[in-house]
Short mmCIF file of C-alpha atoms in Angstrom, two decimals:
data_model
loop_
_atom_site.label_atom_id
_atom_site.label_comp_id
_atom_site.label_asym_id
_atom_site.label_seq_id
_atom_site.Cartn_x
_atom_site.Cartn_y
_atom_site.Cartn_z
CA MET A 180 0.00 0.00 0.00
CA ALA A 181 0.96 3.65 -0.33
CA GLU A 182 3.03 5.42 2.31
CA THR A 183 0.99 6.78 5.17
CA LEU A 184 1.06 10.33 6.43
CA THR A 185 -0.19 9.49 9.89
CA GLN A 186 3.35 8.34 10.68
CA GLY A 187 6.51 10.44 10.66
CA PRO A 188 8.63 12.71 12.81
CA PRO A 189 6.25 15.35 14.26
CA ASP A 190 8.97 17.99 14.71
CA LEU A 191 9.64 18.28 11.00
CA ARG A 192 6.10 19.04 9.97
CA VAL A 193 5.06 22.45 8.66
CA SER A 194 1.33 23.04 8.56
CA PRO A 195 -0.25 24.68 5.48
CA LEU A 196 -1.07 27.83 7.47
CA GLN A 197 2.02 28.01 9.67
CA HIS A 198 3.11 31.24 7.97
CA LEU A 199 -0.21 32.90 8.88
CA HIS A 200 -0.55 31.83 12.52
CA ARG A 201 0.53 35.25 13.84
CA GLN A 202 -1.86 37.10 11.55
CA LEU A 203 -4.73 34.78 12.43
CA ALA A 204 -4.10 35.35 16.14
CA ALA A 205 -3.93 39.11 15.63
CA ALA A 206 -7.27 39.14 13.81
CA ALA A 207 -9.12 37.94 16.91
CA ALA A 208 -11.96 40.18 18.04
CA PRO A 209 -12.93 39.94 21.73
CA GLY A 210 -16.39 40.06 23.26
CA PRO A 211 -19.65 38.18 22.78
CA GLN A 212 -19.88 39.32 19.16
CA GLY A 213 -16.22 38.55 18.60
CA LEU A 214 -14.43 36.26 16.24
CA GLU A 215 -11.44 33.99 16.53
CA ILE A 216 -9.66 32.18 13.72
CA ARG A 217 -7.17 29.40 14.34
CA GLU A 218 -5.72 26.50 12.48
CA VAL A 219 -6.28 23.00 13.80
CA ALA A 220 -3.36 21.35 12.07
CA PHE A 221 -2.32 17.74 11.59
CA THR A 222 -5.58 15.96 12.17
CA THR A 223 -5.97 12.43 10.88
CA GLN A 224 -8.29 12.25 7.89
CA LEU A 225 -9.25 8.97 6.30
CA GLY A 226 -11.35 8.66 3.18
CA LEU A 227 -13.76 5.73 3.19
CA ARG A 228 -15.76 4.38 0.29
CA ALA A 229 -18.40 1.75 0.77
CA GLU A 230 -21.85 1.36 -0.71
CA PRO A 231 -24.66 1.34 1.83
CA GLY A 232 -25.73 -2.23 2.48
CA SER A 233 -22.41 -3.70 1.39
CA GLN A 234 -20.12 -5.82 3.52
CA ALA A 235 -17.54 -3.03 3.71
CA HIS A 236 -20.17 -0.58 4.94
CA THR A 237 -21.17 -2.92 7.78
CA ARG A 238 -17.56 -3.51 8.78
CA PHE A 239 -16.71 0.21 8.81
CA ALA A 240 -19.84 0.89 10.86
CA GLU A 241 -18.68 -1.66 13.42
CA VAL A 242 -15.28 0.00 13.86
CA LEU A 243 -16.67 3.55 13.90
CA GLU A 244 -19.82 2.73 15.85
CA GLY A 245 -22.13 3.78 13.06
CA LEU A 246 -21.80 5.68 9.78
CA PRO A 247 -23.81 8.78 8.86
CA SER A 248 -26.63 7.87 6.51
CA ALA A 249 -27.77 11.14 4.94
CA VAL A 250 -26.49 14.50 3.81
CA GLY A 251 -25.02 16.68 6.55
CA GLU A 252 -24.99 13.97 9.18
CA THR A 253 -21.95 13.24 11.33
CA THR A 254 -21.24 10.56 13.88
CA GLY A 255 -18.73 10.56 16.73
CA THR A 256 -17.33 13.66 18.41
CA PRO A 257 -15.29 16.54 16.97
CA ASP A 258 -12.56 16.15 19.60
CA GLY A 259 -12.33 12.39 19.27
CA VAL A 260 -13.12 10.46 16.13
CA ALA A 261 -15.87 11.78 13.88
CA THR A 262 -17.26 10.56 10.56
CA LEU A 263 -18.61 13.03 8.01
CA TRP A 264 -21.00 12.21 5.17
CA LEU A 265 -19.61 13.27 1.78
CA ALA A 266 -21.79 11.23 -0.57
CA PRO A 267 -24.02 8.15 -0.24
CA ASP A 268 -20.98 5.90 -0.56
CA GLU A 269 -18.22 8.24 0.59
CA PHE A 270 -17.24 9.28 4.10
CA LEU A 271 -14.44 11.20 5.77
CA VAL A 272 -13.18 10.10 9.16
CA VAL A 273 -11.57 12.92 11.13
CA ALA A 274 -9.59 12.17 14.26
CA SER A 275 -7.67 14.63 16.37
CA GLY A 276 -3.90 14.18 16.32
CA GLN A 277 -2.08 11.34 14.63
CA ASP A 278 -4.13 8.20 14.78
CA HIS A 279 -2.28 5.59 12.80
CA GLN A 280 -4.00 2.84 14.74
CA LEU A 281 -7.38 3.89 13.44
CA LEU A 282 -6.16 3.59 9.86
CA GLN A 283 -4.86 0.11 10.57
CA ARG A 284 -8.08 -0.91 12.30
CA LEU A 285 -10.18 0.25 9.35
CA GLU A 286 -7.88 -1.40 6.83
CA HIS A 287 -8.01 -4.59 8.82
CA ALA A 288 -11.80 -4.38 9.03
CA LEU A 289 -12.15 -3.86 5.27
CA GLY A 290 -9.98 -6.84 4.45
CA GLU A 291 -10.74 -8.07 0.93
CA ALA A 292 -14.24 -6.57 0.76
CA ALA A 293 -15.07 -4.10 -2.00
CA GLY A 294 -14.38 -0.65 -0.61
CA GLN A 295 -11.61 1.78 0.15
CA VAL A 296 -9.65 3.23 3.05
CA VAL A 297 -7.21 5.98 2.10
CA ASP A 298 -5.09 8.19 4.31
CA LEU A 299 -5.98 11.74 3.25
CA SER A 300 -4.49 13.49 6.27
CA ALA A 301 -2.34 15.86 4.22
CA ASN A 302 -5.15 16.67 1.78
CA ARG A 303 -6.89 19.20 3.97
CA THR A 304 -6.14 21.41 6.89
CA THR A 305 -8.74 22.69 9.34
CA VAL A 306 -9.50 26.32 10.10
CA GLU A 307 -11.65 26.86 13.16
CA LEU A 308 -13.81 29.94 13.26
CA SER A 309 -15.45 30.70 16.59
CA GLY A 310 -17.28 33.53 18.31
CA GLY A 311 -20.59 35.32 18.09
CA SER A 312 -19.84 36.71 14.63
CA ALA A 313 -18.61 33.44 13.11
CA ARG A 314 -21.83 32.68 11.25
CA ASP A 315 -22.14 36.26 10.10
CA ALA A 316 -18.61 36.19 8.67
CA LEU A 317 -19.18 32.88 6.89
CA GLU A 318 -22.43 34.02 5.36
CA LYS A 319 -20.49 36.53 3.30
CA GLY A 320 -19.16 33.69 1.15
CA VAL A 321 -21.05 30.44 1.82
CA PRO A 322 -24.16 29.95 -0.35
CA ALA A 323 -25.65 27.28 1.96
CA ASP A 324 -28.22 28.13 4.64
CA LEU A 325 -26.35 28.39 7.97
CA HIS A 326 -29.35 29.12 10.16
CA PRO A 327 -29.45 26.64 13.11
CA ARG A 328 -32.79 25.39 11.79
CA GLU A 329 -31.06 24.05 8.67
CA PHE A 330 -27.50 23.79 9.93
CA PRO A 331 -27.52 22.75 13.62
CA VAL A 332 -24.55 21.66 15.70
CA GLY A 333 -23.05 18.42 14.40
CA ARG A 334 -23.92 19.06 10.78
CA ALA A 335 -21.27 19.04 8.06
CA ILE A 336 -21.68 19.76 4.36
CA THR A 337 -19.54 20.17 1.28
CA THR A 338 -19.95 23.67 -0.04
CA THR A 339 -17.89 26.65 -1.13
CA LEU A 340 -16.33 29.54 0.76
CA GLY A 341 -16.04 32.27 -1.82
CA PRO A 342 -14.65 30.32 -4.77
CA VAL A 343 -12.96 27.66 -2.62
CA PRO A 344 -14.55 24.20 -2.22
CA VAL A 345 -14.63 23.37 1.49
CA LEU A 346 -16.17 21.03 4.01
CA LEU A 347 -18.04 23.11 6.54
CA TRP A 348 -18.77 21.56 9.91
CA ARG A 349 -20.60 23.15 12.82
CA THR A 350 -19.01 21.67 15.94
CA GLU A 351 -20.58 24.01 18.48
CA ASP A 352 -23.26 26.65 18.47
CA SER A 353 -20.88 29.38 17.33
CA THR A 354 -17.90 27.30 16.26
CA PHE A 355 -17.38 26.20 12.68
CA ARG A 356 -14.63 24.03 11.31
CA ILE A 357 -13.64 24.65 7.72
CA LEU A 358 -11.80 21.75 6.12
CA VAL A 359 -10.00 23.20 3.15
CA ARG A 360 -7.50 21.66 0.75
CA SER A 361 -3.94 22.49 1.76
CA SER A 362 -3.20 24.22 -1.54
CA PHE A 363 -6.23 26.52 -1.10
CA ALA A 364 -5.66 27.06 2.63
CA ASP A 365 -3.62 30.24 2.25
CA TYR A 366 -6.28 31.85 0.05
CA ALA A 367 -9.14 30.73 2.30
CA ALA A 368 -7.38 31.97 5.45
CA ARG A 369 -6.68 35.37 3.86
CA TRP A 370 -10.31 35.49 2.71
CA LEU A 371 -11.37 34.91 6.33
CA LEU A 372 -8.91 37.52 7.61
CA ASP A 373 -10.53 40.00 5.27
CA ALA A 374 -14.03 38.91 6.33
CA ALA A 375 -13.05 39.26 10.01
CA GLU A 376 -11.79 42.81 9.60
CA GLU A 377 -15.08 44.52 10.44
CA TYR A 378 -15.55 42.72 13.77
CA ARG A 379 -12.26 44.00 15.14
CA PRO A 380 -12.37 47.11 17.35
CA ARG A 381 -10.90 50.16 15.62
CA ARG A 382 -7.53 51.31 16.78
CA MET B 280 -29.67 32.41 -8.15
CA MET B 281 -31.40 29.11 -8.76
CA LEU B 282 -31.72 26.19 -6.35
CA ILE B 283 -31.31 22.73 -7.85
CA PRO B 284 -32.67 19.76 -5.86
CA CYS B 285 -29.86 17.19 -5.72
CA PRO B 286 -31.41 13.75 -5.02
CA HIS B 287 -28.72 13.12 -2.38
CA CYS B 288 -28.08 16.54 -0.85
CA GLY B 289 -31.38 18.39 -1.25
CA PRO B 290 -31.75 21.89 -2.68
CA ARG B 291 -28.39 23.54 -3.36
CA ASN B 292 -27.13 26.58 -5.14
CA GLU B 293 -26.81 26.23 -8.93
CA THR B 294 -23.10 27.19 -8.76
CA GLU B 295 -22.40 23.77 -7.20
CA PHE B 296 -23.66 21.92 -10.29
CA GLN B 297 -22.50 21.19 -13.81
CA TYR B 298 -24.55 20.30 -16.84
CA GLY B 299 -24.19 17.02 -18.69
CA GLY B 300 -26.50 17.30 -21.67
CA GLN B 301 -29.45 15.17 -22.68
CA ALA B 302 -30.19 12.13 -20.52
CA TYR B 303 -31.02 8.59 -21.64
CA VAL B 304 -28.87 8.68 -24.80
CA ALA B 305 -28.01 5.00 -25.04
CA TYR B 306 -24.60 3.91 -26.30
CA PRO B 307 -25.03 2.01 -29.57
CA GLU B 308 -25.10 -1.74 -29.05
CA ASP B 309 -22.60 -2.34 -31.84
CA PRO B 310 -20.76 0.89 -32.67
CA TYR B 311 -18.75 -0.83 -35.43
CA ALA B 312 -21.92 -1.62 -37.38
CA LEU B 313 -22.86 2.06 -37.67
CA THR B 314 -22.25 4.20 -40.71
CA ASP B 315 -20.37 7.46 -40.19
CA GLU B 316 -23.64 9.33 -40.41
CA GLN B 317 -25.30 7.17 -37.74
CA TRP B 318 -22.25 7.51 -35.49
CA ALA B 319 -22.24 11.28 -35.91
CA ARG B 320 -25.93 11.31 -35.14
CA TYR B 321 -25.28 9.43 -31.90
CA LEU B 322 -22.36 11.69 -30.95
CA PHE B 323 -23.62 15.14 -31.84
CA TYR B 324 -27.38 15.20 -32.40
CA ARG B 325 -29.51 16.10 -29.40
CA GLU B 326 -33.09 17.11 -28.82
CA ASN B 327 -33.80 20.77 -28.30
CA PRO B 328 -37.39 20.88 -27.09
CA LYS B 329 -39.33 23.84 -25.84
CA GLY B 330 -40.69 22.56 -22.54
CA PRO B 331 -39.76 19.60 -20.28
CA PHE B 332 -36.37 18.10 -21.15
CA ALA B 333 -34.59 15.15 -19.51
CA GLU B 334 -31.02 16.12 -18.69
CA ARG B 335 -28.00 14.88 -16.79
CA TRP B 336 -26.49 17.01 -14.05
CA VAL B 337 -23.60 16.47 -11.65
CA HIS B 338 -23.36 17.93 -8.16
CA SER B 339 -19.67 18.63 -8.64
CA ALA B 340 -19.11 20.80 -5.55
CA GLY B 341 -21.12 18.51 -3.27
CA CYS B 342 -21.60 14.75 -3.36
CA ARG B 343 -20.03 14.53 -6.87
CA LYS B 344 -22.82 12.24 -8.07
CA TRP B 345 -24.51 12.34 -11.47
CA PHE B 346 -28.29 12.41 -11.58
CA ASN B 347 -31.10 12.80 -14.07
CA ALA B 348 -33.40 15.77 -14.02
CA VAL B 349 -36.39 17.00 -15.98
CA ARG B 350 -36.18 20.74 -16.56
CA ASP B 351 -38.56 23.03 -18.37
CA THR B 352 -36.44 24.84 -20.95
CA ARG B 353 -38.84 27.78 -21.06
CA THR B 354 -38.91 28.54 -17.34
CA TYR B 355 -35.72 26.79 -16.10
CA GLU B 356 -37.91 25.12 -13.47
CA PHE B 357 -36.75 21.68 -12.31
CA LEU B 358 -39.80 19.41 -12.51
CA SER B 359 -38.13 16.32 -11.02
CA THR B 360 -34.72 14.82 -10.26
CA GLU B 361 -33.76 11.19 -9.72
CA ALA B 362 -30.59 9.42 -8.66
CA ILE B 363 -29.06 7.15 -11.29
CA GLN B 364 -29.75 3.56 -10.30
CA GLY B 365 -26.74 1.35 -9.68
CA ALA B 366 -24.32 4.26 -9.53
CA ALA B 367 -23.72 4.03 -5.78
CA SER B 368 -27.19 5.31 -4.99
#
């Protein structure tokens, strides 16, 4: 199988937004209507493919204690292991930190059944947007309905942020995680910095 | 902006979709038996009705699945959409 990215010397890693960490921290706006942007780097992301009803689907569901079954659904917890629905037969498992064991467990569970487990950890980085103005800032560039009625906590959808395709995941009432491809991360982060400008107190 | 009802994801913004032309155009059973004219007809000739038209669409910025839709070409209204059977429904 291909080399895995969940293994490797942690000290040598450079996250896709490392060069912007200081700017992201400086853009924070305090208060109840504030906004905070930070990168949650180096999460484990595993792409799963299995048709509903197939053997692989059942085996994955056993390891992950259930798979989401419809658009927007997630299972698990954002700070542990969570599974996001991407398509009827496609899922993304997100685990905090490096979880090579999880990859091995899923690969072992799949065995020879028709399906797929791929380590996609380096494909996307995560930008976390939190604070009272988080939804307001996102609504400047996300065409999907982000009202809690349509987009409650625990929901995750594929959509766009400005022109950038992203996975948008509401982990708490006013906390959103934006999973963006590493190569688009710089643009998306600068887009968010620009969107956050108005919430910052004037100096 | 128009909302298109994806059979898997529900109503989404039209910018997330791409068009795939007329639906239900069957591949010829024996392409080698066709004359050049028949082959060209299969490749390039499509209906252009005024009214309901069966089309293929792909939700490229979402679930990335192809589906069939019936759209009224006069009003752009989507009359129905259906997932393609057998294609990882």
